[in-house]
Amino acid sequence: MKFLLISGLLIIFTCKAASAITKPKSYTLASPNGKLQFNVVIDDSITYSVSLKDQLVIAPSVISMTLENQVLGRSANIRQVREHRSRAQIKPLYGKEAALDNAFNELLIDFQGHYAIAFRAYNDGLAYRFITHIADTVKVMAERADFNLPGTPQVIFPETDNFTSWEVPYVTYNKLALIPNGKKAITPTLFAYPGSGLKVVIAESDLFDYPGMYVLKDNGKMTGLWSRYPLSTVMGSWGDFVSVVKERSGFIAKTYGERSFPWRVIIATDDDKTLLSNQLIYKLATPSKISNTSWIKPGKAAWEWWHDALLPGAAIPSGMANRNTALYNYYVDFAAENHFEYLMIDAGWSDNYNLLKVNPKLDVRSVIQRAASKQVGVFLWCVASTLMKDLEGQLDFLKSIGAAGIKVDFIDRDDQLAIQWFEQIAREAAKRNLMVNFHGCSKPTGLQRTYPNIVNYEAVRGAECSKWDYSANPDHHLLIPFIRMLAGPMDYTPGSMRNSSRETFKPVDPGLPSTQGTKCHELAMFVIFDQPLAMLCDSPDEYQKYPDVLKFLSAVPTVFEETRVLDAQVGEYALMAKRYQNKWFVGAMTNWNERTLQLDFSFLPAGKTYLVNLYTDAGSINASDYHYQTMSVSSQTKIKLPLAKGGGAVAYINVE
């Protein structure tokens, strides 16, 4: 498998000796289409600014990196300037496109002091990174990454009070000035300019051996923030099995001196639709380090945890207290009958502190063997800190009992040591042909390109929150695809068949929970959300009540070869069509506002008539109702698609 295929690659280098540099020195770098522009000024400090179609979107902002004995970017002396133009294509192993345009222009400035800064301009956005050429290990005391946004943008702020959770609700501030100083947010973070349609997103990519970036409101402006290196940790938090930092050092990273640091990313657009198709963070990431990828297979998974393993209609005992071999064989049979590729066995199959100590009520080996005989793979849940006690030994054990993959939970940090764990787990799992689904984790930053055995990340306030609060609702669902999903795939765990309106919803835990929004709203997540491993949250019994719905869930894939964003507005609605092989799938979602969208079938091949399987919810008496119908369409057809409050619609079309 060739994970990276480059065609039509054109590289042009021009080198300019800088024996006599007059300060300040300015450089301009434009995207291939000319719409986005970096302006870089080298003076006593290094500043950059960003423009979209000649409109300033990032005002001059300072960047630097402070090492123990040197400040990179202070009184910088240029040695050499190189320009690089690439016209390339990436062919991912899986995703939402069979091929990605990877055209960019690059400016690489080498400085005295053994460092450089690379600036890149894509049509999708802009990025810069520090590069050091220092023989010894370096200690990074601090990094400065300012994002000076002009005017009074609105901010959609995934606010966090600590460095331990990425499963946060989003807070909207109507003006940046209203964010209290000292407040911080996880990235990606979105800034919007009402009236102009302009959106600016701050993010990062290619994060290795370095802490993750937050944005901080500091003295009226936004700047980067990083957690400091941990000096001591203890076991605490959930069940005393999470590694919790008790003391931090005065520096943020101790790392190799010969390296590239993470990309700082600015995405700017005046078309909300492009946020649903933007894959800049993936493009900036290091290409795959796995040569043989034939064993990496995305897919859907039956799963027991969300609904407490309760099967009210089944002839066997169910519930968390009855997690035994017969129960999981029931889930295996359900997955096989409906062409789901996997079963996810969550917490309880083994001791939380020792994976080798298997629950005596559950013969996990025989479940995995039965599943394999039915072409169903099994993922097994584990605690990150438990896994890291003996990473190689415990992965060997998981492989020996036949696991297809692991769900690694409760990392709950993104300091340098925790970021090292992500790569170590992915690398060692890949050696054993094990896929990885990270939970209790920081947001993705492209590591899934480097290690494509990472088939999903949580790092989102997902369906689990319906068990205990009101935060996972249609308003939230129409923010996360435009913001969090820019970072990479997200394991929201959709598929609830018990659906509630805003007025009737109540959290339930323990027991059988419901979700806010309609059944079609839930189905649309399987098209709108990026989830190479898609865990279906509800019980087999509940799905079997709705044969038409199960027909759709069996048919919809988790990865696609072509994506068309038909209509979208941040926080309001999304309408997308995605193709896999000879089938097209359409998904539409709205927030709590009822609305009608126009579905234009021009994405279909011309000259033929096609049968559409259409699921809608407008006019439904309650949130669990839906309308299923078939209709004939062509590429010339346009229909009105009414969506209920918190509603949605899905369709699938065979184009053979």
C-alpha positions in Angstrom: 0.0 0.0 0.0 1.3 3.4 -0.9 0.0 5.7 1.7 1.5 8.8 0.1 1.3 9.1 -3.7 2.8 12.3 -5.2 2.0 13.1 -8.8 3.0 16.1 -10.8 5.4 17.3 -8.1 7.2 20.5 -8.9 9.8 21.8 -6.5 11.6 25.1 -7.0 14.3 26.2 -4.7 15.8 29.7 -4.7 18.5 30.5 -2.2 19.5 34.0 -1.3 22.6 34.6 0.7 22.1 37.0 3.5 25.5 38.4 4.2 24.2 41.9 4.6 20.7 42.0 6.0 19.1 45.4 6.6 16.4 45.2 9.2 13.5 45.1 9.2 13.1 42.5 6.4 9.6 41.6 5.0 8.5 38.5 3.1 5.1 37.7 1.5 3.9 34.2 0.9 0.6 33.5 -0.9 -1.5 30.4 -1.2 -1.6 28.7 -4.7 -4.9 30.3 -5.5 -3.7 33.7 -4.2 -6.5 34.2 -1.8 -4.6 33.7 1.5 -1.4 35.5 2.3 1.3 35.4 5.0 3.3 38.6 5.6 6.4 37.9 7.7 8.5 40.7 9.3 12.0 40.0 10.7 13.1 42.7 13.1 14.1 42.7 16.8 11.2 40.2 17.0 9.5 38.0 14.4 6.0 38.9 13.5 3.5 37.5 11.0 0.1 38.6 9.7 -2.6 36.9 7.6 -4.9 38.2 5.0 -7.8 36.6 3.2 -8.8 38.3 -0.1 -6.8 41.3 1.0 -8.8 41.5 4.3 -6.6 41.4 7.4 -7.6 38.4 9.6 -4.6 38.1 11.9 -2.9 41.4 12.7 0.9 41.5 13.3 1.5 38.8 15.9 4.8 37.9 17.6 6.2 34.3 17.6 9.3 33.0 19.4 10.6 30.0 21.3 12.6 30.3 24.5 15.3 27.7 25.1 17.3 27.4 28.3 20.2 29.5 26.8 18.6 31.1 23.7 15.5 32.9 22.5 14.6 31.8 19.0 13.1 34.8 17.2 14.8 37.6 19.3 17.2 39.9 17.4 17.1 37.3 14.6 19.8 37.3 12.0 18.9 35.7 8.7 21.4 33.3 7.1 19.4 32.1 4.1 15.9 32.3 2.6 14.5 29.4 0.5 11.2 29.2 -1.4 9.6 25.9 -2.1 6.6 25.3 -4.3 4.9 21.9 -4.2 2.1 20.6 -6.4 1.3 17.2 -5.0 -1.5 14.7 -4.2 -2.0 12.6 -1.1 -3.9 9.3 -1.3 -5.0 8.4 2.3 -5.5 4.8 3.3 -9.1 5.8 4.3 -11.1 9.0 5.1 -13.6 11.1 3.2 -11.7 11.5 0.0 -9.8 9.0 -2.2 -7.3 11.7 -3.0 -6.3 15.1 -1.4 -4.9 18.1 -3.2 -1.7 18.9 -1.4 -0.5 22.0 -3.2 1.3 24.6 -1.1 3.9 27.3 -1.3 6.6 27.4 1.4 9.0 30.0 2.8 11.9 28.6 4.8 14.0 31.2 6.7 17.3 30.0 8.2 18.7 32.0 11.1 22.0 32.2 12.9 21.8 30.2 16.1 21.0 26.9 14.4 17.3 27.3 13.8 14.8 28.0 11.1 11.1 28.8 10.7 9.0 27.3 7.9 5.9 29.1 6.7 3.4 27.3 4.4 0.4 28.6 2.5 -2.3 26.2 1.3 -5.6 27.1 -0.2 -7.1 25.5 3.0 -5.1 27.7 5.4 -1.7 28.7 6.6 0.8 27.3 9.0 4.3 27.9 10.5 6.7 25.8 12.6 10.1 26.2 14.3 12.9 23.9 13.2 16.1 23.5 15.3 19.5 22.1 14.3 21.1 21.8 17.7 23.3 18.8 18.4 22.4 18.4 22.1 19.1 17.9 23.9 17.2 21.2 24.4 14.9 22.4 27.1 12.0 24.5 25.9 11.2 27.0 28.6 8.3 28.7 26.8 6.8 29.3 23.4 5.1 32.4 22.2 2.4 32.2 19.5 0.2 35.2 19.4 -3.0 35.4 17.4 -3.9 39.0 17.2 -7.4 39.1 15.8 -8.6 42.5 14.5 -12.0 44.0 15.2 -14.5 42.4 17.5 -15.0 38.8 16.5 -17.4 36.4 18.1 -15.7 33.4 19.7 -16.8 29.8 19.9 -14.7 28.8 22.9 -14.2 25.1 24.0 -13.4 26.4 27.4 -11.4 24.4 29.9 -10.2 25.2 33.4 -7.5 22.6 33.5 -5.3 20.5 31.2 -7.2 17.2 31.7 -10.3 17.2 29.5 -11.3 17.7 25.9 -14.9 16.7 26.4 -16.2 20.2 27.0 -19.3 22.1 26.0 -18.6 25.1 23.8 -19.1 28.6 25.1 -20.0 31.4 22.7 -18.8 34.9 23.5 -20.4 37.5 21.3 -17.2 39.6 21.4 -13.6 38.5 22.1 -13.4 41.3 24.7 -16.1 39.6 26.8 -13.8 36.6 27.5 -12.3 37.2 30.9 -8.5 37.4 31.0 -6.9 34.1 32.0 -9.6 31.9 30.4 -8.3 29.2 28.1 -9.7 26.9 25.5 -8.7 23.8 23.7 -8.0 24.0 20.0 -9.3 24.1 17.4 -11.0 27.4 18.4 -13.2 29.4 16.0 -13.5 33.1 15.7 -16.4 34.5 13.6 -17.1 38.0 12.1 -20.9 38.3 11.9 -22.1 40.0 8.7 -19.0 39.2 6.6 -19.2 35.4 6.9 -15.5 35.3 7.8 -14.3 32.5 10.1 -10.8 32.1 11.5 -9.8 28.9 13.3 -6.6 28.4 15.4 -5.3 24.9 15.6 -2.1 22.8 15.4 -0.7 19.8 13.6 2.1 17.2 13.6 2.4 17.1 17.4 5.2 14.8 18.6 7.2 14.8 21.9 5.8 18.2 22.8 2.8 19.4 24.8 -0.5 20.3 23.1 -1.5 23.9 22.4 -4.4 25.8 24.0 -5.4 29.4 23.4 -5.4 31.9 26.3 -7.0 35.3 26.7 -4.1 37.4 27.9 -4.2 41.2 28.2 -6.9 41.5 25.6 -5.6 39.2 23.0 -5.3 35.5 22.2 -2.0 33.7 22.7 -0.8 30.1 22.8 -0.5 28.2 26.1 1.1 24.8 26.9 1.2 22.7 30.0 4.5 22.4 31.8 6.5 19.2 32.0 5.3 17.0 34.9 7.8 16.5 37.7 5.7 14.0 39.8 2.4 12.1 39.2 0.1 9.9 41.4 -2.7 7.6 40.6 -6.0 9.3 41.1 -9.2 10.7 39.4 -11.6 7.9 38.2 -11.0 4.7 40.3 -7.5 5.8 41.2 -6.3 4.4 37.9 -5.5 7.7 36.1 -2.0 9.2 36.1 -2.5 12.7 37.7 0.1 15.4 37.7 0.9 16.7 41.2 3.8 18.9 40.4 5.1 20.6 37.2 8.5 22.0 36.3 9.4 25.4 35.0 9.7 24.3 31.4 7.4 22.8 28.8 9.5 20.2 27.1 12.9 18.5 27.1 13.5 17.1 23.6 16.0 16.5 20.8 17.7 19.5 19.4 17.6 18.3 15.8 13.9 18.3 15.1 10.8 20.1 13.7 8.3 21.4 16.2 4.5 21.3 15.7 2.8 23.4 13.1 0.7 26.4 14.3 -2.3 26.5 12.0 -4.6 29.3 10.9 -7.6 28.4 8.8 -9.5 31.4 7.3 -12.6 31.2 5.1 -15.7 33.2 4.2 -17.6 30.0 3.2 -18.8 27.8 6.1 -19.1 24.8 3.8 -15.3 24.6 3.4 -14.9 23.9 7.2 -16.6 20.6 6.7 -14.2 19.5 4.0 -11.0 21.1 5.2 -8.2 18.6 5.9 -5.2 20.9 6.4 -4.3 19.3 9.8 -4.1 15.9 8.1 -2.1 17.3 5.2 0.5 18.9 7.5 1.0 15.7 9.5 3.9 13.2 9.0 3.1 10.5 6.4 2.5 6.9 7.4 5.2 5.0 9.2 3.4 1.7 8.7 4.4 -0.2 5.5 1.9 -3.0 5.6 -1.6 -1.7 6.2 -3.7 -4.5 4.8 -5.0 -5.4 8.3 -6.3 -1.9 9.1 -10.0 -2.0 8.4 -12.4 0.8 9.5 -16.0 -0.2 10.3 -19.0 -0.1 12.6 -19.1 -1.7 16.0 -21.9 -2.9 18.3 -21.3 -1.7 21.8 -22.8 -2.3 25.2 -21.7 0.4 27.6 -23.9 3.4 26.7 -27.2 1.4 27.2 -25.8 -0.4 30.3 -25.9 -3.7 28.4 -29.6 -3.8 28.9 -31.6 -6.0 26.5 -35.2 -5.8 27.6 -36.5 -8.0 24.7 -33.8 -10.7 24.8 -34.2 -14.2 26.2 -30.9 -14.0 28.2 -30.1 -12.1 31.4 -28.6 -8.7 30.6 -27.3 -5.6 32.3 -23.8 -4.7 33.5 -24.1 -7.2 36.4 -24.6 -10.0 33.9 -21.7 -9.4 31.5 -20.9 -12.9 30.6 -20.0 -15.1 27.6 -23.6 -15.6 26.5 -24.3 -11.8 26.6 -21.4 -11.0 24.4 -22.2 -13.8 22.0 -25.6 -12.1 21.6 -23.8 -8.9 20.5 -21.6 -10.9 18.2 -24.6 -12.4 16.4 -26.3 -9.1 16.1 -23.1 -7.5 14.6 -22.8 -10.4 12.1 -26.4 -10.4 11.1 -26.3 -6.7 10.2 -22.8 -6.6 8.6 -21.2 -4.7 11.4 -17.4 -5.3 11.3 -16.8 -5.1 15.0 -17.9 -5.6 18.6 -16.5 -3.2 21.2 -16.2 -4.8 24.7 -15.9 -2.0 27.2 -14.8 -1.8 30.8 -15.4 -4.9 32.9 -13.9 -7.7 30.7 -10.7 -7.5 32.8 -9.4 -6.0 36.0 -8.9 -2.2 35.5 -5.4 -2.5 37.0 -4.2 -5.7 35.3 -5.4 -6.7 31.8 -4.2 -10.2 32.3 -6.7 -10.7 35.1 -9.8 -11.5 33.0 -13.4 -11.4 34.4 -14.1 -15.1 35.3 -17.7 -14.8 34.1 -16.5 -13.9 30.6 -14.6 -16.3 28.4 -13.3 -13.5 26.2 -11.2 -15.9 24.1 -14.2 -17.9 23.1 -16.2 -14.7 22.3 -13.4 -13.5 20.1 -13.1 -16.9 18.4 -16.9 -17.0 17.8 -16.8 -13.5 16.4 -13.9 -14.3 14.1 -15.9 -17.3 12.7 -18.6 -14.8 11.7 -16.1 -12.2 10.3 -16.5 -9.9 13.3 -13.5 -8.4 15.0 -13.4 -7.5 18.7 -12.0 -4.3 20.3 -11.1 -4.5 24.0 -11.2 -1.5 26.4 -8.3 -0.7 28.7 -7.0 2.0 31.0 -4.0 3.9 29.5 -2.0 3.9 32.8 -2.5 0.2 33.2 -1.4 -0.4 29.6 1.7 1.8 30.0 2.9 -0.3 33.0 4.0 -3.0 30.6 3.1 -1.8 27.1 4.7 -4.5 25.1 3.8 -7.3 27.4 0.1 -6.3 27.7 -0.2 -5.7 23.9 1.3 -9.2 23.4 -1.4 -10.6 25.6 -4.2 -8.7 23.8 -2.9 -10.0 20.5 -2.6 -13.5 21.8 -6.3 -13.7 22.7 -7.2 -12.5 19.2 -8.2 -8.8 19.7 -8.5 -6.7 16.5 -8.0 -3.5 18.4 -8.0 -1.6 21.7 -9.9 1.3 23.1 -7.4 3.2 25.3 -9.1 5.3 27.9 -8.3 7.9 30.6 -5.0 9.5 29.4 -6.6 12.8 30.3 -3.4 14.9 29.7 -1.5 16.4 26.8 1.8 17.4 28.4 5.0 16.1 26.7 5.0 12.8 28.5 1.3 12.1 27.6 1.9 13.0 24.0 4.7 10.5 24.0 2.3 7.8 25.2 0.0 8.3 22.2 2.9 7.6 19.8 4.3 4.8 21.8 0.9 3.0 22.0 0.2 3.5 18.3 3.6 2.4 17.3 3.7 -0.7 19.5 0.1 -1.6 18.6 0.9 -1.4 14.9 3.8 -3.9 15.3 1.1 -6.4 16.5 -1.5 -5.5 13.9 -3.8 -3.9 16.5 -6.0 -0.9 15.8 -6.4 1.9 18.4 -9.4 4.0 19.4 -8.3 6.7 21.9 -10.7 7.8 24.6 -10.2 10.2 27.5 -7.7 11.7 25.2 -6.6 15.1 23.8 -7.7 16.2 20.3 -6.1 14.6 17.2 -3.3 16.5 15.5 -2.6 14.3 12.5 -1.1 11.3 14.3 -3.7 9.1 12.6 -2.0 9.9 9.3 1.4 8.8 10.7 -0.1 5.7 12.3 -3.3 4.9 10.4 -4.0 2.1 12.8 -5.5 4.9 15.0 -9.1 4.6 13.8 -10.7 7.2 16.0 -10.4 9.7 18.9 -13.0 10.8 21.4 -11.9 14.3 22.5 -15.5 15.5 22.1 -18.5 16.0 24.4 -20.3 13.0 23.1 -23.5 10.9 23.4 -22.3 9.5 26.8 -23.2 12.9 28.3 -26.9 12.2 27.6 -26.7 9.9 30.6 -26.0 12.7 33.1 -26.7 16.2 31.6 -28.2 18.3 28.8 -25.0 19.3 27.0 -25.1 16.8 24.1 -27.9 18.5 22.1 -28.6 19.6 18.5 -27.1 23.0 19.0 -23.8 21.3 20.1 -24.1 18.8 17.2 -24.0 21.7 14.7 -20.9 23.2 16.2 -18.5 20.2 16.6 -18.4 19.2 12.8 -17.2 22.7 11.9 -14.7 23.0 14.8 -13.6 19.9 16.6 -13.8 17.8 13.4 -11.2 20.0 11.7 -8.6 18.3 14.0 -9.6 14.8 12.8 -12.1 12.0 13.4 -14.3 12.0 16.5 -15.9 9.1 18.3 -19.2 10.7 19.3 -20.9 7.3 19.5 -24.2 8.1 17.8 -27.1 5.9 16.9 -29.6 6.4 19.8 -33.0 4.9 19.0 -34.7 6.6 22.1 -35.1 10.2 21.0 -36.5 13.2 22.9 -37.4 16.8 22.2 -35.9 19.6 24.1 -39.0 19.7 26.3 -39.2 15.9 27.1 -35.5 15.0 27.5 -34.2 14.0 30.9 -30.8 12.4 31.6 -30.9 8.7 32.7 -28.0 6.9 34.5 -28.0 4.0 35.2 -30.6 2.6 32.9 -31.7 3.1 29.3 -30.8 6.7 28.3 -32.3 8.8 25.5 -30.8 11.6 23.4 -31.9 15.1 22.4 -33.1 15.4 18.8 -34.9 13.2 16.4 -34.1 9.7 15.2 -33.2 11.1 11.7 -30.9 13.6 13.4 -29.0 10.6 15.0 -28.9 8.8 11.6 -27.4 11.9 9.9 -24.4 11.7 12.2 -23.3 8.6 10.4 -22.9 10.8 7.3 -21.9 14.2 8.7 -19.4 13.0 11.4 -16.0 11.6 10.5 -15.7 8.3 12.4 -13.6 5.5 10.7 -14.6 3.4 13.7 -18.2 4.1 14.4 -19.6 2.7 17.7 -23.4 2.3 17.7 -24.5 3.3 21.1 -27.9 1.6 21.4 -28.9 -2.0 22.1 -29.5 -4.7 19.5 -33.1 -5.0 20.7 -33.8 -1.3 20.2 -32.4 -1.3 16.6 -34.4 -4.4 15.7 -37.7 -2.5 16.4 -36.9 -0.4 13.3 -36.0 -2.6 10.3 -35.9 0.4 8.0 -33.4 2.1 10.2 -31.3 -1.0 10.6 -31.3 -1.3 6.8 -29.6 2.2 6.6 -27.2 1.5 9.4 -26.1 -1.7 7.8 -25.5 0.0 4.5 -23.8 3.3 5.5 -20.0 3.0 5.5 -17.6 4.7 7.9 -15.2 6.0 5.2 -15.8 7.4 1.8 -14.2 8.2 -1.5 -15.8 11.5 -2.3 -17.4 14.2 -0.2 -19.7 17.1 -1.3 -20.8 19.7 1.1 -24.1 20.9 -0.3 -25.0 23.6 2.2 -23.9 24.5 5.7 -23.8 27.2 8.3 -21.9 27.0 11.5 -24.1 26.3 14.5 -27.2 26.1 12.3 -27.3 23.2 9.8 -25.3 20.9 7.5 -26.2 19.1 4.3 -23.6 16.7 2.9 -23.4 13.9 0.3 -20.7 11.3 0.4 -19.9 8.5 -2.0 -18.4 5.1 -1.3 -17.9 2.9 -4.4 -21.2 3.0 -6.2 -23.4 4.3 -3.5 -24.1 7.9 -2.4 -25.2 8.7 1.2 -26.8 12.0 2.1 -27.1 13.5 5.6 -28.8 16.6 6.8 -28.9 18.0 10.4 -30.4 21.1 12.0 -30.1 22.6 15.4 -33.2 23.3 17.5 -34.6 25.4 14.7 -37.0 23.8 12.3 -36.1 24.6 8.7 -36.3 23.4 5.1 -33.2 22.8 2.9 -33.0 22.2 -0.8 -31.5 18.9 -1.8 -29.9 19.2 -5.2 -29.1 15.8 -6.7 -26.6 17.2 -9.3 -23.8 15.2 -7.6 -25.3 12.1 -9.3 -24.0 10.9 -12.7 -26.1 12.4 -15.5 -28.3 10.5 -17.9 -30.0 8.0 -15.6 -32.8 7.7 -13.1 -31.9 6.4 -9.6 -33.9 5.0 -6.7 -33.5 7.0 -3.4 -34.2 5.5 0.0 -35.2 8.6 2.0 -35.7 9.1 5.8 -37.2 12.3 7.1 -38.8 13.6 10.3 -40.7 16.8 9.5 -44.3 16.6 10.8 -43.5 13.8 13.2 -45.5 13.7 16.4 -42.5 12.9 18.5 -38.7 12.8 18.2 -38.7 9.0 17.7 -41.0 9.1 14.6 -39.6 9.1 11.1 -40.9 8.7 7.5 -39.3 6.2 5.2 -40.0 6.3 1.4 -38.4 5.5 -1.9 -38.4 7.9 -4.8 -36.9 8.2 -8.3 -34.5 11.0 -9.0 -32.0 12.1 -11.6 -29.1 14.5 -11.5 -31.6 17.2 -12.5 -33.8 16.6 -9.5 -34.2 19.2 -6.7 -36.4 18.5 -3.7 -37.4 20.4 -0.6 -36.0 18.7 2.5 -38.0 19.7 5.6 -36.3 19.2 9.0 -38.0 19.1 12.4 -36.7 20.9 15.4 -33.5 19.1 16.3 -34.1 17.1 13.2 -32.4 15.6 10.3 -32.7 13.5 7.2 -30.7 10.7 5.5 -30.8 9.0 2.1 -28.8 6.4 0.2 -28.7 5.8 -3.5 -27.2 3.0 -5.5 -25.8 4.3 -8.8 -25.1 1.0 -10.5 
